[in-house]
mmCIF file of C-alpha atoms in Angstrom:
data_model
loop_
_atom_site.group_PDB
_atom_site.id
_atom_site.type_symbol
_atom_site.label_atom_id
_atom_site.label_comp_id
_atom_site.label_asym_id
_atom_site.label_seq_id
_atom_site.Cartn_x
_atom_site.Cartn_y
_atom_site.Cartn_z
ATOM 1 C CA UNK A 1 61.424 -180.070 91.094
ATOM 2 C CA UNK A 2 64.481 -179.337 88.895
ATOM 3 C CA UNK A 3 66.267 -176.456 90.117
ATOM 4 C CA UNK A 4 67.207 -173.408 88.590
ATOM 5 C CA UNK A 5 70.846 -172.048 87.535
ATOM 6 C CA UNK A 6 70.580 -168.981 89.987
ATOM 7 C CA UNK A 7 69.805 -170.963 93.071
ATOM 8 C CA UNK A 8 72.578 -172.664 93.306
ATOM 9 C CA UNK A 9 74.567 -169.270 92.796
ATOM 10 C CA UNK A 10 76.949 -168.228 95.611
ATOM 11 C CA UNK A 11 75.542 -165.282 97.077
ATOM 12 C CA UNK A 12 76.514 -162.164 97.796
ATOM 13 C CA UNK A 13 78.888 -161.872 100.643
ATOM 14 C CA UNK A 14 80.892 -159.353 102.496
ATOM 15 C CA UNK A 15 84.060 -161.063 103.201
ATOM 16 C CA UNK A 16 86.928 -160.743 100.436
ATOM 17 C CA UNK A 17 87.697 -164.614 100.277
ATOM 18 C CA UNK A 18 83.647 -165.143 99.452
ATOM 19 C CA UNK A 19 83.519 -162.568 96.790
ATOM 20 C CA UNK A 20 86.713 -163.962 94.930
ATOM 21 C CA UNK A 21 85.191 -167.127 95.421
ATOM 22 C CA UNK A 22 81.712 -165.787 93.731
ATOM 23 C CA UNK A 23 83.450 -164.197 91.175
ATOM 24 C CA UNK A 24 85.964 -167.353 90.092
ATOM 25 C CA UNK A 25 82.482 -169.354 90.064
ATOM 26 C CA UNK A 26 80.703 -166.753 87.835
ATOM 27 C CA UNK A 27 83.728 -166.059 85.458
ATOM 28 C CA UNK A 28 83.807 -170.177 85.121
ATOM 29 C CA UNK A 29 80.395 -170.148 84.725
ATOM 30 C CA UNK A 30 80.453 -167.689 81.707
ATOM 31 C CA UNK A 31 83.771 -169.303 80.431
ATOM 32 C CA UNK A 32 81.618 -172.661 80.103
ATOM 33 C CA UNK A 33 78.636 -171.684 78.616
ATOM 34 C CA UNK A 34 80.463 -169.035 76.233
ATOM 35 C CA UNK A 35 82.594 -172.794 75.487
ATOM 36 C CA UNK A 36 79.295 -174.717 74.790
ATOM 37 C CA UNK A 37 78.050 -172.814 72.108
ATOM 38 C CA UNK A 38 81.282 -171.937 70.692
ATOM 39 C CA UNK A 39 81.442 -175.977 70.143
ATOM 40 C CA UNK A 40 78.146 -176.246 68.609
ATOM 41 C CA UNK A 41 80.267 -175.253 65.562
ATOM 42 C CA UNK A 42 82.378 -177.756 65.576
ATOM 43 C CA UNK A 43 84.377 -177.042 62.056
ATOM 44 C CA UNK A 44 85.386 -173.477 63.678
ATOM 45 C CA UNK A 45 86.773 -175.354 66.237
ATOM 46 C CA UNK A 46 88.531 -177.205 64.003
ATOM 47 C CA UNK A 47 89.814 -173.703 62.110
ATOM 48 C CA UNK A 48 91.269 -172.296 64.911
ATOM 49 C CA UNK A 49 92.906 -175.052 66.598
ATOM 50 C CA UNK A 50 94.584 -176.291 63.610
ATOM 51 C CA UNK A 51 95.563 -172.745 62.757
ATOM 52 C CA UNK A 52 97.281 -172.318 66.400
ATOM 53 C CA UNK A 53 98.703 -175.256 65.833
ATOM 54 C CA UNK A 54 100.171 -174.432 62.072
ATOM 55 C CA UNK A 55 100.810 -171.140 62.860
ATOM 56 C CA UNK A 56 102.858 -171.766 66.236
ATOM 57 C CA UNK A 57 104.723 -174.672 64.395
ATOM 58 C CA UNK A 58 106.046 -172.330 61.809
ATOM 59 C CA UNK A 59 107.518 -170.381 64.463
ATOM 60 C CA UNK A 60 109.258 -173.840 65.891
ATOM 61 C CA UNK A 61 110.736 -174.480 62.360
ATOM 62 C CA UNK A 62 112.097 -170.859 61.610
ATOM 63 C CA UNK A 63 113.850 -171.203 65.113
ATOM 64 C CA UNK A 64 115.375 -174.469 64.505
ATOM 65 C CA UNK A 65 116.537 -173.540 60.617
ATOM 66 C CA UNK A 66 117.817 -170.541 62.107
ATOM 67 C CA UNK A 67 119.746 -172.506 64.921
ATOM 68 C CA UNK A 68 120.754 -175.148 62.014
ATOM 69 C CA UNK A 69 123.100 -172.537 59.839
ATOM 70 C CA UNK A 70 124.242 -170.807 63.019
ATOM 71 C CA UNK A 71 124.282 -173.147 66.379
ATOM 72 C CA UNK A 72 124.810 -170.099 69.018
ATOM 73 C CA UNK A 73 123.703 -166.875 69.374
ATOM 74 C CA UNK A 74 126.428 -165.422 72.113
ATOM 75 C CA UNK A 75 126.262 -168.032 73.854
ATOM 76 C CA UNK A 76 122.648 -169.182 73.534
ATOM 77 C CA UNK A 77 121.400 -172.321 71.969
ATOM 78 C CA UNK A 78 118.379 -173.821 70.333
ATOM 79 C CA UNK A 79 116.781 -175.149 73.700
ATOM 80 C CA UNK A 80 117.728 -172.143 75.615
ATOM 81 C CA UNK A 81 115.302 -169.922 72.804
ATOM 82 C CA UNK A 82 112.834 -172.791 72.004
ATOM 83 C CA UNK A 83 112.287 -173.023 76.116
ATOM 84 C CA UNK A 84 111.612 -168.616 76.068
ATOM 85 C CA UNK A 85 109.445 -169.368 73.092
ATOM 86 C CA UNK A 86 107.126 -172.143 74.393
ATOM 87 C CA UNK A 87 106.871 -169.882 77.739
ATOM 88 C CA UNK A 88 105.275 -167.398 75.378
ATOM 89 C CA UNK A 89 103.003 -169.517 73.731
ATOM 90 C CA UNK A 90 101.818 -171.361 77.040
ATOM 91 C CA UNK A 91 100.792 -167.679 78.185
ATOM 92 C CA UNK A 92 99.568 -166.677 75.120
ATOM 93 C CA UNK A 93 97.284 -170.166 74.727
ATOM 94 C CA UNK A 94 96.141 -169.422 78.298
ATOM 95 C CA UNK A 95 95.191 -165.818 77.806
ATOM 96 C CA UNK A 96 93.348 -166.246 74.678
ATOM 97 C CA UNK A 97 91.162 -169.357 75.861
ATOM 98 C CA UNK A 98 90.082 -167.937 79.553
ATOM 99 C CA UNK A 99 90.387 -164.072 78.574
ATOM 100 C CA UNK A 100 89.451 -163.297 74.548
ATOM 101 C CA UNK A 101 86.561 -161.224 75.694
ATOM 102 C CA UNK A 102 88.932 -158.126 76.257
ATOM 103 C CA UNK A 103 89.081 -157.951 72.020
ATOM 104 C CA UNK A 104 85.534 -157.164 71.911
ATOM 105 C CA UNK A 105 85.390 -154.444 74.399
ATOM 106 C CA UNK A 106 85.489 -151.584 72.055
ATOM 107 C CA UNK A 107 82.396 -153.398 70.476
ATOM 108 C CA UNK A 108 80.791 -153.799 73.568
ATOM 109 C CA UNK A 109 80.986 -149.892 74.428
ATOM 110 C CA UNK A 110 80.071 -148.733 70.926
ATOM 111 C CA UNK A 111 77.118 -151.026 70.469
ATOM 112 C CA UNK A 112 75.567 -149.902 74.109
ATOM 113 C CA UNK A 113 75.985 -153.217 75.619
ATOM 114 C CA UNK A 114 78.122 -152.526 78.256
ATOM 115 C CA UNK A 115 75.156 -150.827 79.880
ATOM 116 C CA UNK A 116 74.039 -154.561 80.282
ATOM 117 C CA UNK A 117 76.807 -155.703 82.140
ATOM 118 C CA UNK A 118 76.992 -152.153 84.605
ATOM 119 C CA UNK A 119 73.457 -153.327 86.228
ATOM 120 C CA UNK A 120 74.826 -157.096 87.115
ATOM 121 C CA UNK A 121 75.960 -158.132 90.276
ATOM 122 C CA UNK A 122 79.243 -159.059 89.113
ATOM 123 C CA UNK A 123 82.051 -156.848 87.744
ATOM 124 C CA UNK A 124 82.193 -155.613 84.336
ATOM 125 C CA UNK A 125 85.327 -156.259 83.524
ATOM 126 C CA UNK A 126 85.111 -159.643 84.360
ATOM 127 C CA UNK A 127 82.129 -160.120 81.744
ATOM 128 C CA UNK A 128 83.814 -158.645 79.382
ATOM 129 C CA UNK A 129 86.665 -161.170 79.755
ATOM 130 C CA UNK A 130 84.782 -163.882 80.225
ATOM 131 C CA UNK A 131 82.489 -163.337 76.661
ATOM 132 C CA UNK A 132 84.821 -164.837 74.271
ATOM 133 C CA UNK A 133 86.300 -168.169 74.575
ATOM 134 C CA UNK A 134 89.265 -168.105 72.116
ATOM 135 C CA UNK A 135 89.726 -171.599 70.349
ATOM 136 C CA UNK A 136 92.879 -171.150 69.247
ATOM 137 C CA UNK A 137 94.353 -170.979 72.675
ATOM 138 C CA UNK A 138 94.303 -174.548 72.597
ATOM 139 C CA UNK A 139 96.508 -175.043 69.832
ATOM 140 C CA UNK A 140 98.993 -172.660 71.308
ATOM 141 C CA UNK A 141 98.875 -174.701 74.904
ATOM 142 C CA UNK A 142 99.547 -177.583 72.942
ATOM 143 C CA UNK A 143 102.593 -177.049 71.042
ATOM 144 C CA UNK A 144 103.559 -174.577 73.843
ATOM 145 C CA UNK A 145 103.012 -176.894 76.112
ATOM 146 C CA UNK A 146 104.743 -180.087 73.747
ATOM 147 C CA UNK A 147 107.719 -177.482 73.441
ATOM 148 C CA UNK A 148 108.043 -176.789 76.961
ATOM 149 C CA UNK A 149 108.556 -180.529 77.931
ATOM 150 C CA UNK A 150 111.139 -181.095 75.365
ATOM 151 C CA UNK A 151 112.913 -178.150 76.435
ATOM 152 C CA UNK A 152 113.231 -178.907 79.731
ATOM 153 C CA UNK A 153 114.813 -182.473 79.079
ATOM 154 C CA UNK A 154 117.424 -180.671 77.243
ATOM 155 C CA UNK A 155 118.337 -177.173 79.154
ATOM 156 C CA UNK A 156 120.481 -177.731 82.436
ATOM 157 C CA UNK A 157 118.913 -175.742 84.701
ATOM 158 C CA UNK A 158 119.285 -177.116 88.729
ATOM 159 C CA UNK A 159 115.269 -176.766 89.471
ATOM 160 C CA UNK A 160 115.306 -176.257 93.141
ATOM 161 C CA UNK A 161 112.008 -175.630 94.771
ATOM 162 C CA UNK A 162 112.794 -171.629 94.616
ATOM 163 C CA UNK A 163 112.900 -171.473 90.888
ATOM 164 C CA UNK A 164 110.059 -173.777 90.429
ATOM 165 C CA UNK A 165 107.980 -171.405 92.435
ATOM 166 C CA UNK A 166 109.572 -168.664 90.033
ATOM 167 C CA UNK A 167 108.884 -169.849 87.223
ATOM 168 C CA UNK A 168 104.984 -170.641 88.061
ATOM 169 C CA UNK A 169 105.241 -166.834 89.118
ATOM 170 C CA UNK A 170 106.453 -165.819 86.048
ATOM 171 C CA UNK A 171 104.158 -167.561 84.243
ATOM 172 C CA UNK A 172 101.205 -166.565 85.517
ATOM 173 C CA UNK A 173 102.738 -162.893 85.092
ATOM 174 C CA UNK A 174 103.081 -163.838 81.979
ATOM 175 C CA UNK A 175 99.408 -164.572 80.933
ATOM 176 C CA UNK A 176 97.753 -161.259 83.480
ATOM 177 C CA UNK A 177 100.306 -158.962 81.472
ATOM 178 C CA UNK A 178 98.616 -160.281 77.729
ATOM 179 C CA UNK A 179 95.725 -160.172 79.625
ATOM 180 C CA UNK A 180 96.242 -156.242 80.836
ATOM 181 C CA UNK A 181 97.883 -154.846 77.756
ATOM 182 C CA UNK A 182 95.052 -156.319 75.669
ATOM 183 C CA UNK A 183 92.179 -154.610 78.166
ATOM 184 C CA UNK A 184 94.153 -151.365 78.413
ATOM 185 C CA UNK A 185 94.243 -151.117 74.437
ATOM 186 C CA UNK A 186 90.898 -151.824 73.416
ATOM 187 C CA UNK A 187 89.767 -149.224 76.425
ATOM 188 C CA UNK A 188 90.635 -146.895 73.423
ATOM 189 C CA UNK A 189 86.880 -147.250 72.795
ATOM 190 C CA UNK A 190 85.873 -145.416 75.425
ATOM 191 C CA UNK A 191 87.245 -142.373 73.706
ATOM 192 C CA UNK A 192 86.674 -143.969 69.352
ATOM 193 C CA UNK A 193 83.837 -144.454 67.879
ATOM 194 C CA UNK A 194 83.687 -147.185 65.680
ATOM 195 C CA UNK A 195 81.138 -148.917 63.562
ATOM 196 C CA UNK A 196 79.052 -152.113 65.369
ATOM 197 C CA UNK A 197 81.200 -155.449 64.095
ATOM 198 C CA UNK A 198 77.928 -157.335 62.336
#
């Protein structure tokens, strides 16, 4: 007998570890199936990680011609600003691909399908989040990501356990900041109407 998705769904439970742990398994849950069919269309895929990629690697390139006519900035140097930048585009990549669903939520409330996601057993802002996978995340993680390695090989910073913890902090700050600003923003449709997105 094959079984179904919702059996094997965590259920409903009163203690606050169980519920984060139902809602991390739902929100992956959406995450991957809203990832399946955005790779049945594999050329868009192919759009928007190539345009991360192009666009983020433009930004590399002004910042090093820039540092190649004038090597400091009071005092700071290529690695210094190319480290700052690839922390921005590692949070950026990461709060596009898990959270791209906040961009739609004026579309959501104007269309009437946030009704939809009120009668679920799981929270509506986490659906909302969770409805978009954005592709082009992965082209900023990688040359974030590419950009943070080299970076750290070249800035002297003494990594004790303290700042690594810090900087994992910061980080994830990082990408629930993006993540707020964008949700409090498009919360302006509550208030504007706007017409349905076809």
């Amino acid at each position: 007998m094959a079984t179904d998705a919702w059996e094997v769904l965590p259920p409903l439970a009163a203690t606050p570890t169980a519920r984060l742990r139902r809602a991390v398994w739902l929100y992956r849950r959406c995450l991957g199936a809203h990832l399946r069919s955005t790779l049945e269309y594999e050329r868009d895929f192919w759009v928007l990680t190539v345009a991360a990629l192009l666009t983020q690697g433009v930004g590399v390139v002004l910042l090093s011609a820039v540092f190649r006519a004038i090597p400091q900035f009071n005092g700071w140097r290529f690695w210094d600003l190319a480290l700052i930048y690839s922390l921005v585009a590692v949070g950026e990549g990461v709060a596009v691909l898990l959270a791209q669903g906040a961009w739609s939520l004026a579309w959501t409330v104007n269309t009437g399908e946030l009704d939809v996601a009120l009668v679920r057993p799981y929270s509506p802002m986490l659906q909302v989040l969770s409805s978009q996978v954005g592709m082009n995340g992965l082209g900023n993680l990688a040359v974030g990501g590419g950009l943070l390695v080299a970076a750290l090989v070249h800035v002297d910073v003494d990594w004790s356990p303290g700042r690594v913890v810090l900087a994992a902090v910061l980080l994830l700050s990082a990408v629930l900041v993006k993540v707020g600003l964008n949700l409090a923003t498009n919360c302006a449709g509550f208030w504007l109407s706007s017409p349905p997105m076809p």
